[in-house]
Amino acid sequence: MRSLVLIGHGSHLNGESAGAVYRYAELIRERGLFDEVVEGYWKEEPSLRQVLKTTASTDVTVIPMFISEGYFTETVIPREMGLGHQGPVPPEGVARVLGGKTVRYTLPYGVHSSMADVILERAREALPDLGDEGTPPTALVVLGHGTTRNENSNRVVYENAERLRHTGLFAEVEALFLDEEPKVGLWPERVHAPRVVVVPFFASEGWHTLETIPEDMGLTGAVTEFPENPHGPQTVYYARPVGTHARIAEVILQLAEEARGTGGRGGDEDRLHAQAWSAFMTMARRGMRVGEVMITPQLGMFEVRHALDEGIPGGDLTTTVTPEGLRDQTRRDEGGHHRPVHTLRNMPRGWRAVLSEADLPRAMHALYPAIVEEGYAHQQHALRATPWATTARRQTGIYAKVQKATPQQVENVAEDVCSGCLRTRLWASEQLAHTFFDGVPGAIPCAEACTYLVAEVREEVSGKRGSGSGH
Ligand code: SF4
């Protein structure tokens, strides 16, 4: 049995941030090579602290869904997942045994050598006759962001440019950058060929690929003519970013296979995880309420809906039949705002999901990530709370300043933020005698301050948090 975990950055504000990781998880799930594919995030749920608990097997491969190495892949992710590793990840990855699970942490997908093939695919999409006999000489520009506080992206851009130089498909290959030398604006002096294909080595379509790159290069669309350049007339073909190419799913699978090496038959079922879900499914088969939702067994299927929509005819609600549909239905509150913390009491109404028994766990994972595993562990007296001081001490980078927060500041923020949350703060010594496993729907433990609260405490310490900036 094998679990694959894809780690994304996520966002407290932007509901689209997790979209690429969702999409790749779905693509890989369809391939059926792993028993499960689970997503985890720095700024959404399931959090990096929780995600290993949500995996069903004892053989877990963790892939950071980042385009380059840097602060997140080398510091934040290994630290938050408890991998006992900091700093550059070796090419063979990092393997640890954590809580009875063998966890293999790999390099980010963007540094894998097969990314050169993805660049090539993007170049061919922009310029379909690339490499055909009789076509004019073509230059390739691999365009990177450049090294920032959080990313060391230039090395991988140079490496890919070098690999692609050897294909013989291009008259010249240049690595150019937005934020470091050689800068992208220099392209008319550096590139000589009459045709130039530009491939952004970026994770997603966004401000840089849609605005700053076209602006710096003088592009007006997918194809732009430059009749008066220093080396003669040139035509630029602008490709889409590499990180959104469907082939990234192949890169992820290759990384996972390499991390496994000769890793044998895979793992076993995680015992505590299996017990938690068995207890949950027993309750679901009888009908139950958990958090803001109710689950009703119906002819071998399960109907999930907002508990406040009880009694509304099914035809008056928007019906979805997949866990992904349910996830998308509940990603925003009634006002259209992103919900990075799923246990905040702001789940929208007006929907119902009709799900098979096989799909119900994944649907629950989308609705309330990690609460089954943590709720059951709490009921079994096996959930360890992490006090605020420990969480604060662990923070680095821009979040290190939360270490300066006074207990009163933390409490003020928590009163504002956590009062809108179903969870009970075990990390602040609040007591939770029962859980939803005992029939109390809103009784959900919070073992550790979430990153949303940490971010709000940082705002408080910085003096930027106005009253009512919580919920
Ligand atoms: Fe909810 Fe507060 Fe826990 Fe965050 S820290 S999950 S807001 S109880």
Coordinates of C-alpha atoms and ligand atoms in Angstrom, one line a residue, residues 45 341 343-344 414 417-425 427 446-453, ligand 1:
E45 CA -5.9 22.5 5.2
V341 CA -9.7 27.0 7.6
T343 CA -13.7 24.4 10.6
L344 CA -14.6 28.2 10.7
A414 CA -7.5 33.8 19.3
V417 CA -10.3 34.3 15.2
C418 CA -11.0 31.1 17.1
S419 CA -14.4 32.2 18.3
G420 CA -15.6 31.7 14.8
C421 CA -14.1 28.2 14.6
L422 CA -15.7 24.9 15.6
R423 CA -12.5 23.5 17.0
T424 CA -11.6 23.6 20.7
R425 CA -8.1 25.0 21.5
W427 CA -3.1 24.1 22.5
C446 CA -7.5 21.8 17.8
A447 CA -4.1 20.4 18.7
E448 CA -2.0 23.2 17.4
A449 CA -2.5 26.8 16.4
C450 CA -3.2 26.9 12.6
T451 CA -1.1 29.0 10.2
Y452 CA -4.1 31.4 9.8
L453 CA -3.9 32.2 13.5
Ligands
SF4_1 FE1 -9.6 27.1 14.6 FE2 -8.2 28.7 16.1 FE3 -7.5 26.2 15.9 FE4 -7.1 27.9 13.8 S1 -6.1 27.9 15.9 S2 -8.0 25.8 13.7 S3 -9.0 29.2 14.1 S4 -9.4 26.9 16.8

